[in-house]
Structure formats: C-alpha cells, structure tokens
Amino acid sequence: MKIGIIGLGLIGGSLGLDLRLQGHQIMGISRQENVCKIALTKGVVTEASTEFKALAEAEIVIVCTPLGAIASTIKQLIPYISPETIITDVGSVKQPIVAECSQLWSNFIGGHPMAGTTESGIDAAVANLFAGAAYVFTPTAATKPENIAKLTAIALELQAVPHVCDAQIHDRAVSWISHLPVMVSASLIKACLTEEPDTLKLAQILASSGFRDTSRVGGGNAELGVMMAKYNQQELLRSLLQYRQNLDEIIALIQQENWQGLEQTLQITSAVRPKFLN
Ligand code: NAP
C-alpha cells in the first residue's frame, strides 16, 4: 500500500520504520531537506519530499505533526490528493481535532497510538515502538466502516492493539493515564528544586530507579505537554483537581499520624495498579 507520513519526528519516523518492514511504500513529507535525507538514510521512508504533491497517489496519509499543526497541514494537503484518500492523525487529543478535520475531509479518522518516549525529532524514531500498545481510532457517525477496517489492519501490522471509541471518551480516559501523569511528574521535579542547594545536590546524586520512573514523563517534550493541556484543558483540569483532593487526603492522614488509614490507601493503590498495566 502507498502510505504518506507527514512530520518525520518520533511518531512519524517510528511508524515509517515499522510500516516499511511490512512492505508498504512510505512517502515521507518533512519541512526540512536534511530531515528528508536522514529519513532516507535511516530507512524510515521509501521516498521523501518537502512538497505535499508527492502524496498524490497515497491511499492513506498519516499526519504526525504537533496538535496545533494538524488541521492546517490537512488544508495544505487537500489540493493534491484524491477524494478516496484516508487521512488519519496521531494527535494525543481527539475531540477538537476530529471536530475540525472531519469538516475538512470526509475520509478523516482520528487516531492515537498510545506509545512514545521522552525524545523528539527524526533521530528519536525507533522500530517496534507500537508493539503491544493500544492504537485508538475515533470515528464519527459518518465514518465508512471499510476505512476503519483499513486503519485497524495497519495497527495490527504494527503489533499494536486497535481500539475504537468516541473522541470525547478517549480525551477523558487519556487525561487520567497520560496527561495528568505528565503534570504530576513535572510538579514533582519542580517541587524538588525548592530545596536548598547542598541538599538538592545530594538528592540529585542519590536519585535512582524510583525517581527515574516517577519523573520520566515530566522530563519529556515540553511542547507536547503544553499541547495536551491546551487541547484537553477541561478534562485535564477535572483530573488535576481530583488529584489535588487525593493528595490533600494523604497529607491529612500523615498529619494525623493515621498510619492505618495510610496503609489502607497504599494497599488499595498497590492492588489496583496492575489493572492499568495489562
Ligand atoms: P516530534 O518528534 O516533535 O515530531 C513532530 C514532527 O512534526 C517534527 O519532527 C516536524 O517534522 C513536524 N512539525 C513540527 N512542527 C510543525 C509545524 N508547525 N507544522 C508542520 N509540521 C511540524 O513529535 P512527536 O512526539 O512525534 O509528536 C507528533 C504527534 O504525535 C503529536 O500530535 C503528538 O500529540 C502525537 N503523539 C505523541 C506521543 C509521544 O509520546 N511523543 C505519543 C502519541 C502521540 P519535520 O521537521 O519533518 O517537518
């Protein structure tokens, strides 16, 4: 199949690597000539160009730009593609993207592969990034079932687990397990910086696996974090406020020396964590 990928960064580049291995012809579009060259050398794409007209024969185009550039990218692409072309995106928020892009292109289906790293750009592209991860598609009532079938087949080729749901429900769910953790992890790192310099230096020397795990998503791509907050503002605020309430409850248990209550809370979290990590 001829597949176009626009935006050859972490997600676009990683998709290209895996889909090429599946025998697809991958046409990559970057804004930068040097990224086109790197993508060809790295085996991310079959062909690379800075011009959208290179996607004239693509059956599927996957838009892998930051959230704020998805709709404008599709507007620039439309003059060059055939009406049957399926356009999908990989944005981390779905409701506002689907609302805008479905109006631009009737064969648009929102997508979100639930995998990533803290790196960005073409150099961060890796093979097998999506294996075992959920790949969400958010069709509307007007979406053709055969188009969903084509995209879920691609997700399966990536060894991802396709999941079809409503865009709004997606945004609420990912707020809890993706966007809230970024803000919690970032505030953890920032809180540590309030310590006086000598102790902070010692803490930095002593930091090990626990801090690595809890600070990972707060130490990632800042632009992506801002886009999550901007595009999923209501859901993120809802989960952040609930989180603050739970943190206050834990503070109260410790102030009251209610060790039994604290143990009960930690037993619940210990028991329930595996349900999030299937
Ligand atoms: P990234 O590594 O920064 O890649 C994005 C690429 O988009 C850039 O390398 C650039 O490619 C292009 N781009 C940047 N700004 C642009 C603009 N203003 N207009 C047009 N193109 C632009 O970021 P990423 O992590 O791959 O994220 C891409 C998308 O994947 C985002 O929508 C994000 O929400 C979603 N996502 C990210 C993750 C994650 O964990 N990182 C996970 C799932 C989904 P060129 O230089 O080649 O033009």
mmCIF file of C-alpha atoms and ligand atoms in Angstrom:
data_model
loop_
_atom_site.group_PDB
_atom_site.id
_atom_site.type_symbol
_atom_site.label_atom_id
_atom_site.label_comp_id
_atom_site.label_asym_id
_atom_site.label_seq_id
_atom_site.Cartn_x
_atom_site.Cartn_y
_atom_site.Cartn_z
ATOM 1 C CA MET A 1 0.000 0.000 0.000
ATOM 2 C CA LYS A 2 1.165 3.584 -0.656
ATOM 3 C CA ILE A 3 1.187 5.376 2.689
ATOM 4 C CA GLY A 4 2.102 9.032 3.239
ATOM 5 C CA ILE A 5 3.545 10.264 6.530
ATOM 6 C CA ILE A 6 3.692 13.991 7.229
ATOM 7 C CA GLY A 7 6.019 15.114 10.049
ATOM 8 C CA LEU A 8 9.039 12.833 10.358
ATOM 9 C CA GLY A 9 9.566 13.082 14.121
ATOM 10 C CA LEU A 10 9.396 10.472 16.877
ATOM 11 C CA ILE A 11 5.947 9.107 15.968
ATOM 12 C CA GLY A 12 6.025 9.685 12.183
ATOM 13 C CA GLY A 13 9.539 8.262 11.878
ATOM 14 C CA SER A 14 8.765 5.236 14.064
ATOM 15 C CA LEU A 15 5.603 4.496 12.044
ATOM 16 C CA GLY A 16 7.645 4.705 8.840
ATOM 17 C CA LEU A 17 10.276 2.255 10.093
ATOM 18 C CA ASP A 18 7.717 -0.420 11.030
ATOM 19 C CA LEU A 19 5.400 0.056 8.034
ATOM 20 C CA ARG A 20 8.312 -0.181 5.575
ATOM 21 C CA LEU A 21 9.257 -3.507 7.137
ATOM 22 C CA GLN A 22 5.687 -4.651 6.412
ATOM 23 C CA GLY A 23 6.320 -3.988 2.698
ATOM 24 C CA HIS A 24 4.432 -0.709 2.370
ATOM 25 C CA GLN A 25 5.679 2.097 0.160
ATOM 26 C CA ILE A 26 6.223 5.003 2.549
ATOM 27 C CA MET A 27 6.287 8.551 1.214
ATOM 28 C CA GLY A 28 7.517 10.938 3.891
ATOM 29 C CA ILE A 29 6.958 14.674 3.998
ATOM 30 C CA SER A 30 9.160 16.928 6.101
ATOM 31 C CA ARG A 31 9.526 20.689 6.125
ATOM 32 C CA GLN A 32 13.283 20.228 6.083
ATOM 33 C CA GLU A 33 15.531 18.848 3.305
ATOM 34 C CA ASN A 34 18.055 17.499 5.821
ATOM 35 C CA VAL A 35 15.328 15.544 7.655
ATOM 36 C CA CYS A 36 14.309 14.021 4.284
ATOM 37 C CA LYS A 37 17.915 12.885 3.803
ATOM 38 C CA ILE A 38 18.169 11.430 7.322
ATOM 39 C CA ALA A 39 14.809 9.651 6.875
ATOM 40 C CA LEU A 40 16.042 8.013 3.640
ATOM 41 C CA THR A 41 19.370 7.004 5.201
ATOM 42 C CA LYS A 42 17.680 5.645 8.312
ATOM 43 C CA GLY A 43 15.218 3.574 6.256
ATOM 44 C CA VAL A 44 12.184 5.420 7.645
ATOM 45 C CA VAL A 45 10.755 6.149 4.182
ATOM 46 C CA THR A 46 10.899 4.849 0.613
ATOM 47 C CA GLU A 47 10.757 8.394 -0.767
ATOM 48 C CA ALA A 48 10.966 11.764 0.969
ATOM 49 C CA SER A 49 9.968 15.253 -0.086
ATOM 50 C CA THR A 50 9.254 18.714 1.282
ATOM 51 C CA GLU A 51 6.249 19.035 -1.056
ATOM 52 C CA PHE A 52 2.727 17.717 -0.478
ATOM 53 C CA LYS A 53 2.288 16.902 -4.176
ATOM 54 C CA ALA A 54 4.487 13.828 -3.563
ATOM 55 C CA LEU A 55 1.443 12.308 -1.792
ATOM 56 C CA ALA A 56 -0.811 12.423 -4.887
ATOM 57 C CA GLU A 57 -1.033 8.609 -5.057
ATOM 58 C CA ALA A 58 -1.179 7.856 -1.332
ATOM 59 C CA GLU A 59 -4.082 5.644 -0.229
ATOM 60 C CA ILE A 60 -3.618 6.616 3.421
ATOM 61 C CA VAL A 61 -1.935 9.743 4.815
ATOM 62 C CA ILE A 62 -0.891 9.802 8.471
ATOM 63 C CA VAL A 63 -0.422 13.325 9.839
ATOM 64 C CA CYS A 64 2.231 13.195 12.578
ATOM 65 C CA THR A 65 2.741 16.898 13.304
ATOM 66 C CA PRO A 66 2.180 18.572 16.699
ATOM 67 C CA LEU A 67 -1.519 19.005 17.605
ATOM 68 C CA GLY A 68 -1.549 22.694 16.676
ATOM 69 C CA ALA A 69 -0.435 21.978 13.094
ATOM 70 C CA ILE A 70 -2.723 19.028 12.181
ATOM 71 C CA ALA A 71 -5.692 20.938 10.684
ATOM 72 C CA SER A 72 -3.519 23.464 8.815
ATOM 73 C CA THR A 73 -1.423 20.601 7.410
ATOM 74 C CA ILE A 74 -4.566 18.844 6.119
ATOM 75 C CA LYS A 75 -5.749 22.109 4.496
ATOM 76 C CA GLN A 76 -2.425 22.329 2.614
ATOM 77 C CA LEU A 77 -2.577 18.648 1.612
ATOM 78 C CA ILE A 78 -6.147 18.553 0.244
ATOM 79 C CA PRO A 79 -5.441 20.079 -3.213
ATOM 80 C CA TYR A 80 -3.003 17.244 -4.012
ATOM 81 C CA ILE A 81 -4.864 14.049 -3.036
ATOM 82 C CA SER A 82 -7.747 12.019 -4.452
ATOM 83 C CA PRO A 83 -11.171 12.057 -2.722
ATOM 84 C CA GLU A 84 -10.796 8.383 -1.655
ATOM 85 C CA THR A 85 -7.592 9.023 0.303
ATOM 86 C CA ILE A 86 -7.991 8.263 4.002
ATOM 87 C CA ILE A 87 -6.406 10.871 6.259
ATOM 88 C CA THR A 88 -5.662 9.997 9.868
ATOM 89 C CA ASP A 89 -3.611 11.738 12.555
ATOM 90 C CA VAL A 90 -1.719 10.586 15.646
ATOM 91 C CA GLY A 91 -2.535 13.511 17.961
ATOM 92 C CA SER A 92 -2.745 12.870 21.698
ATOM 93 C CA VAL A 93 -6.108 14.682 21.968
ATOM 94 C CA LYS A 94 -9.005 13.710 19.719
ATOM 95 C CA GLN A 95 -12.271 15.651 20.193
ATOM 96 C CA PRO A 96 -11.193 19.109 18.881
ATOM 97 C CA ILE A 97 -9.050 17.546 16.134
ATOM 98 C CA VAL A 98 -11.852 15.243 14.933
ATOM 99 C CA ALA A 99 -14.412 18.073 15.057
ATOM 100 C CA GLU A 100 -12.258 20.318 12.841
ATOM 101 C CA CYS A 101 -10.650 17.781 10.498
ATOM 102 C CA SER A 102 -13.867 15.823 9.737
ATOM 103 C CA GLN A 103 -15.261 19.083 8.379
ATOM 104 C CA LEU A 104 -12.197 19.488 6.153
ATOM 105 C CA TRP A 105 -12.098 15.909 4.803
ATOM 106 C CA SER A 106 -14.942 13.366 4.846
ATOM 107 C CA ASN A 107 -12.465 10.460 4.863
ATOM 108 C CA PHE A 108 -10.719 11.687 8.031
ATOM 109 C CA ILE A 109 -10.471 9.353 11.031
ATOM 110 C CA GLY A 110 -8.801 10.429 14.268
ATOM 111 C CA GLY A 111 -6.078 8.108 15.550
ATOM 112 C CA HIS A 112 -3.800 7.915 18.593
ATOM 113 C CA PRO A 113 -1.089 5.294 19.029
ATOM 114 C CA MET A 114 -0.545 5.048 22.788
ATOM 115 C CA ALA A 115 3.249 4.804 22.740
ATOM 116 C CA GLY A 116 6.121 7.251 22.935
ATOM 117 C CA THR A 117 9.420 8.176 24.509
ATOM 118 C CA THR A 118 10.676 11.422 26.038
ATOM 119 C CA GLU A 119 12.678 12.168 22.859
ATOM 120 C CA SER A 120 11.539 14.030 19.741
ATOM 121 C CA GLY A 121 12.535 14.512 16.101
ATOM 122 C CA ILE A 122 13.743 12.096 13.413
ATOM 123 C CA ASP A 123 16.718 10.923 15.490
ATOM 124 C CA ALA A 124 14.283 9.636 18.132
ATOM 125 C CA ALA A 125 12.486 7.313 15.645
ATOM 126 C CA VAL A 126 12.745 3.669 16.702
ATOM 127 C CA ALA A 127 11.448 0.339 15.409
ATOM 128 C CA ASN A 128 8.789 -1.614 17.347
ATOM 129 C CA LEU A 129 7.619 1.429 19.301
ATOM 130 C CA PHE A 130 3.956 0.440 18.978
ATOM 131 C CA ALA A 131 4.193 -3.310 19.653
ATOM 132 C CA GLY A 132 1.820 -4.254 22.458
ATOM 133 C CA ALA A 133 0.453 -0.704 22.820
ATOM 134 C CA ALA A 134 -3.169 0.364 22.252
ATOM 135 C CA TYR A 135 -3.866 2.223 18.976
ATOM 136 C CA VAL A 136 -7.098 4.202 19.308
ATOM 137 C CA PHE A 137 -9.333 5.249 16.402
ATOM 138 C CA THR A 138 -12.187 7.704 16.952
ATOM 139 C CA PRO A 139 -14.654 7.525 14.034
ATOM 140 C CA THR A 140 -17.804 9.638 13.762
ATOM 141 C CA ALA A 141 -21.303 8.517 12.733
ATOM 142 C CA ALA A 142 -20.343 9.429 9.133
ATOM 143 C CA THR A 143 -17.166 7.292 9.007
ATOM 144 C CA LYS A 144 -17.177 4.467 6.438
ATOM 145 C CA PRO A 145 -16.660 1.078 8.174
ATOM 146 C CA GLU A 146 -14.241 -0.043 5.446
ATOM 147 C CA ASN A 147 -11.965 2.901 6.284
ATOM 148 C CA ILE A 148 -11.870 1.899 9.964
ATOM 149 C CA ALA A 149 -11.066 -1.652 8.844
ATOM 150 C CA LYS A 150 -8.095 -0.412 6.759
ATOM 151 C CA LEU A 151 -6.663 1.538 9.685
ATOM 152 C CA THR A 152 -7.165 -1.214 12.248
ATOM 153 C CA ALA A 153 -5.365 -3.597 9.839
ATOM 154 C CA ILE A 154 -2.400 -1.189 9.834
ATOM 155 C CA ALA A 155 -2.441 -1.027 13.644
ATOM 156 C CA LEU A 156 -2.313 -4.831 13.732
ATOM 157 C CA GLU A 157 0.671 -4.813 11.361
ATOM 158 C CA LEU A 158 2.422 -2.587 13.919
ATOM 159 C CA GLN A 159 1.603 -5.280 16.508
ATOM 160 C CA ALA A 160 -0.472 -2.673 18.303
ATOM 161 C CA VAL A 161 -3.904 -3.380 19.791
ATOM 162 C CA PRO A 162 -6.567 -1.404 17.882
ATOM 163 C CA HIS A 163 -9.346 0.151 19.939
ATOM 164 C CA VAL A 164 -12.303 2.076 18.511
ATOM 165 C CA CYS A 165 -14.079 4.628 20.720
ATOM 166 C CA ASP A 166 -15.717 8.032 20.854
ATOM 167 C CA ALA A 167 -13.317 11.007 20.714
ATOM 168 C CA GLN A 168 -14.694 12.630 23.887
ATOM 169 C CA ILE A 169 -14.413 9.433 25.929
ATOM 170 C CA HIS A 170 -10.852 8.999 24.604
ATOM 171 C CA ASP A 171 -9.920 12.504 25.818
ATOM 172 C CA ARG A 172 -11.356 11.864 29.303
ATOM 173 C CA ALA A 173 -9.592 8.492 29.611
ATOM 174 C CA VAL A 174 -6.178 9.714 28.389
ATOM 175 C CA SER A 175 -6.403 12.692 30.705
ATOM 176 C CA TRP A 176 -6.138 10.227 33.642
ATOM 177 C CA ILE A 177 -3.405 7.954 32.320
ATOM 178 C CA SER A 178 -1.336 10.256 30.103
ATOM 179 C CA HIS A 179 -1.941 13.985 30.538
ATOM 180 C CA LEU A 180 -2.370 14.046 34.361
ATOM 181 C CA PRO A 181 0.814 11.970 34.870
ATOM 182 C CA VAL A 182 2.821 14.493 32.793
ATOM 183 C CA MET A 183 1.698 17.369 35.048
ATOM 184 C CA VAL A 184 2.147 15.372 38.289
ATOM 185 C CA SER A 185 5.618 14.240 37.219
ATOM 186 C CA ALA A 186 6.593 17.792 36.184
ATOM 187 C CA SER A 187 5.393 19.223 39.513
ATOM 188 C CA LEU A 188 7.416 16.540 41.356
ATOM 189 C CA ILE A 189 10.611 17.672 39.598
ATOM 190 C CA LYS A 190 9.761 21.352 40.171
ATOM 191 C CA ALA A 191 8.984 20.795 43.862
ATOM 192 C CA CYS A 192 12.444 19.239 44.376
ATOM 193 C CA LEU A 193 14.009 22.450 43.044
ATOM 194 C CA THR A 194 12.674 24.382 46.088
ATOM 195 C CA GLU A 195 15.219 22.576 48.335
ATOM 196 C CA GLU A 196 18.346 24.460 49.447
ATOM 197 C CA PRO A 197 21.322 23.898 47.060
ATOM 198 C CA ASP A 198 23.537 21.478 49.094
ATOM 199 C CA THR A 199 20.647 19.120 49.917
ATOM 200 C CA LEU A 200 19.311 19.347 46.374
ATOM 201 C CA LYS A 201 22.752 18.376 45.047
ATOM 202 C CA LEU A 202 22.834 15.346 47.375
ATOM 203 C CA ALA A 203 19.274 14.368 46.317
ATOM 204 C CA GLN A 204 20.358 14.524 42.675
ATOM 205 C CA ILE A 205 23.325 12.231 43.421
ATOM 206 C CA LEU A 206 21.124 9.770 45.350
ATOM 207 C CA ALA A 207 18.249 9.703 42.818
ATOM 208 C CA SER A 208 17.831 6.216 41.364
ATOM 209 C CA SER A 209 15.192 3.938 39.827
ATOM 210 C CA GLY A 210 12.223 5.284 41.825
ATOM 211 C CA PHE A 211 12.893 8.867 40.785
ATOM 212 C CA ARG A 212 13.665 7.752 37.217
ATOM 213 C CA ASP A 213 10.223 6.071 36.994
ATOM 214 C CA THR A 214 8.228 8.902 38.574
ATOM 215 C CA SER A 215 9.981 11.777 36.783
ATOM 216 C CA ARG A 216 10.164 10.251 33.281
ATOM 217 C CA VAL A 217 7.077 11.779 31.697
ATOM 218 C CA GLY A 218 7.646 15.150 33.404
ATOM 219 C CA GLY A 219 11.088 15.328 31.791
ATOM 220 C CA GLY A 220 9.841 14.915 28.211
ATOM 221 C CA ASN A 221 8.841 17.080 25.244
ATOM 222 C CA ALA A 222 7.636 20.446 26.693
ATOM 223 C CA GLU A 223 5.759 21.429 23.507
ATOM 224 C CA LEU A 224 3.771 18.189 23.655
ATOM 225 C CA GLY A 225 2.848 18.799 27.311
ATOM 226 C CA VAL A 226 1.585 22.298 26.558
ATOM 227 C CA MET A 227 -0.459 21.000 23.598
ATOM 228 C CA MET A 228 -2.065 18.306 25.795
ATOM 229 C CA ALA A 229 -3.106 20.993 28.310
ATOM 230 C CA LYS A 230 -4.293 23.420 25.631
ATOM 231 C CA TYR A 231 -6.331 20.924 23.609
ATOM 232 C CA ASN A 232 -7.626 18.831 26.544
ATOM 233 C CA GLN A 233 -7.980 21.686 29.043
ATOM 234 C CA GLN A 234 -11.337 20.776 30.618
ATOM 235 C CA GLU A 235 -10.576 17.078 31.101
ATOM 236 C CA LEU A 236 -7.060 17.781 32.390
ATOM 237 C CA LEU A 237 -8.324 20.353 34.914
ATOM 238 C CA ARG A 238 -11.012 17.901 36.054
ATOM 239 C CA SER A 239 -8.449 15.166 36.738
ATOM 240 C CA LEU A 240 -5.880 17.583 38.247
ATOM 241 C CA LEU A 241 -8.460 18.903 40.749
ATOM 242 C CA GLN A 242 -9.419 15.351 41.727
ATOM 243 C CA TYR A 243 -5.723 14.537 42.093
ATOM 244 C CA ARG A 244 -5.206 17.563 44.381
ATOM 245 C CA GLN A 245 -8.083 16.342 46.562
ATOM 246 C CA ASN A 246 -6.477 12.884 46.859
ATOM 247 C CA LEU A 247 -3.105 14.451 47.685
ATOM 248 C CA ASP A 248 -4.780 16.555 50.425
ATOM 249 C CA GLU A 249 -6.324 13.367 51.856
ATOM 250 C CA ILE A 250 -2.879 11.728 52.031
ATOM 251 C CA ILE A 251 -1.378 14.855 53.657
ATOM 252 C CA ALA A 252 -4.188 14.790 56.271
ATOM 253 C CA LEU A 253 -3.577 11.087 57.036
ATOM 254 C CA ILE A 254 0.138 11.790 57.633
ATOM 255 C CA GLN A 255 -0.528 14.933 59.731
ATOM 256 C CA GLN A 256 -2.991 12.961 61.880
ATOM 257 C CA GLU A 257 -0.475 10.092 62.147
ATOM 258 C CA ASN A 258 -3.249 7.868 60.837
ATOM 259 C CA TRP A 259 -0.842 5.135 59.749
ATOM 260 C CA GLN A 260 -3.619 2.564 59.435
ATOM 261 C CA GLY A 261 -5.554 4.864 57.089
ATOM 262 C CA LEU A 262 -2.423 5.495 55.055
ATOM 263 C CA GLU A 263 -1.700 1.777 54.837
ATOM 264 C CA GLN A 264 -5.270 1.128 53.663
ATOM 265 C CA THR A 265 -4.833 3.750 50.920
ATOM 266 C CA LEU A 266 -1.494 2.287 49.802
ATOM 267 C CA GLN A 267 -2.918 -1.252 49.864
ATOM 268 C CA ILE A 268 -5.731 -0.136 47.542
ATOM 269 C CA THR A 269 -3.289 1.546 45.112
ATOM 270 C CA SER A 270 -0.948 -1.446 45.202
ATOM 271 C CA ALA A 271 -3.808 -3.847 44.427
ATOM 272 C CA VAL A 272 -5.317 -1.777 41.629
ATOM 273 C CA ARG A 273 -2.112 -0.713 39.759
ATOM 274 C CA PRO A 274 -1.817 -3.915 37.668
ATOM 275 C CA LYS A 275 -5.228 -3.157 36.118
ATOM 276 C CA PHE A 276 -3.614 -0.153 34.392
ATOM 277 C CA LEU A 277 -0.637 -2.127 33.086
ATOM 278 C CA ASN A 278 -2.061 -5.107 31.222
HETATM 279 P P1 NAP B 1 8.098 15.317 17.190
HETATM 280 O O1 NAP B 1 9.114 14.257 17.386
HETATM 281 O O2 NAP B 1 8.447 16.715 17.552
HETATM 282 O O3 NAP B 1 7.641 15.235 15.668
HETATM 283 C C1 NAP B 1 6.719 16.125 15.113
HETATM 284 C C2 NAP B 1 7.201 16.474 13.715
HETATM 285 O O4 NAP B 1 6.223 17.307 13.109
HETATM 286 C C3 NAP B 1 8.503 17.278 13.713
HETATM 287 O O5 NAP B 1 9.626 16.437 13.717
HETATM 288 C C4 NAP B 1 8.365 18.058 12.438
HETATM 289 O O6 NAP B 1 8.763 17.224 11.380
HETATM 290 C C5 NAP B 1 6.863 18.278 12.278
HETATM 291 N N1 NAP B 1 6.449 19.604 12.740
HETATM 292 C C6 NAP B 1 6.804 20.253 13.858
HETATM 293 N N2 NAP B 1 6.205 21.445 13.939
HETATM 294 C C7 NAP B 1 5.449 21.565 12.823
HETATM 295 C C8 NAP B 1 4.605 22.574 12.322
HETATM 296 N N3 NAP B 1 4.406 23.717 12.980
HETATM 297 N N4 NAP B 1 3.997 22.370 11.136
HETATM 298 C C9 NAP B 1 4.178 21.223 10.449
HETATM 299 N N5 NAP B 1 4.976 20.222 10.886
HETATM 300 C C10 NAP B 1 5.591 20.383 12.058
HETATM 301 O O7 NAP B 1 6.763 14.989 17.999
HETATM 302 P P2 NAP B 1 6.052 13.582 18.219
HETATM 303 O O8 NAP B 1 6.292 13.160 19.628
HETATM 304 O O9 NAP B 1 6.364 12.679 17.108
HETATM 305 O O10 NAP B 1 4.529 14.047 18.168
HETATM 306 C C11 NAP B 1 3.837 14.126 16.951
HETATM 307 C C12 NAP B 1 2.364 13.881 17.222
HETATM 308 O O11 NAP B 1 2.242 12.616 17.864
HETATM 309 C C13 NAP B 1 1.713 14.917 18.134
HETATM 310 O O12 NAP B 1 0.460 15.279 17.595
HETATM 311 C C14 NAP B 1 1.531 14.167 19.452
HETATM 312 O O13 NAP B 1 0.363 14.594 20.145
HETATM 313 C C15 NAP B 1 1.401 12.734 18.989
HETATM 314 N N6 NAP B 1 1.838 11.700 19.943
HETATM 315 C C16 NAP B 1 2.997 11.850 20.632
HETATM 316 C C17 NAP B 1 3.387 10.842 21.502
HETATM 317 C C18 NAP B 1 4.664 10.958 22.297
HETATM 318 O O14 NAP B 1 4.796 10.293 23.319
HETATM 319 N N7 NAP B 1 5.620 11.746 21.875
HETATM 320 C C19 NAP B 1 2.614 9.685 21.647
HETATM 321 C C20 NAP B 1 1.462 9.547 20.870
HETATM 322 C C21 NAP B 1 1.070 10.568 20.024
HETATM 323 P P3 NAP B 1 9.574 17.795 10.149
HETATM 324 O O15 NAP B 1 10.724 18.561 10.740
HETATM 325 O O16 NAP B 1 9.961 16.535 9.455
HETATM 326 O O17 NAP B 1 8.669 18.651 9.343
#
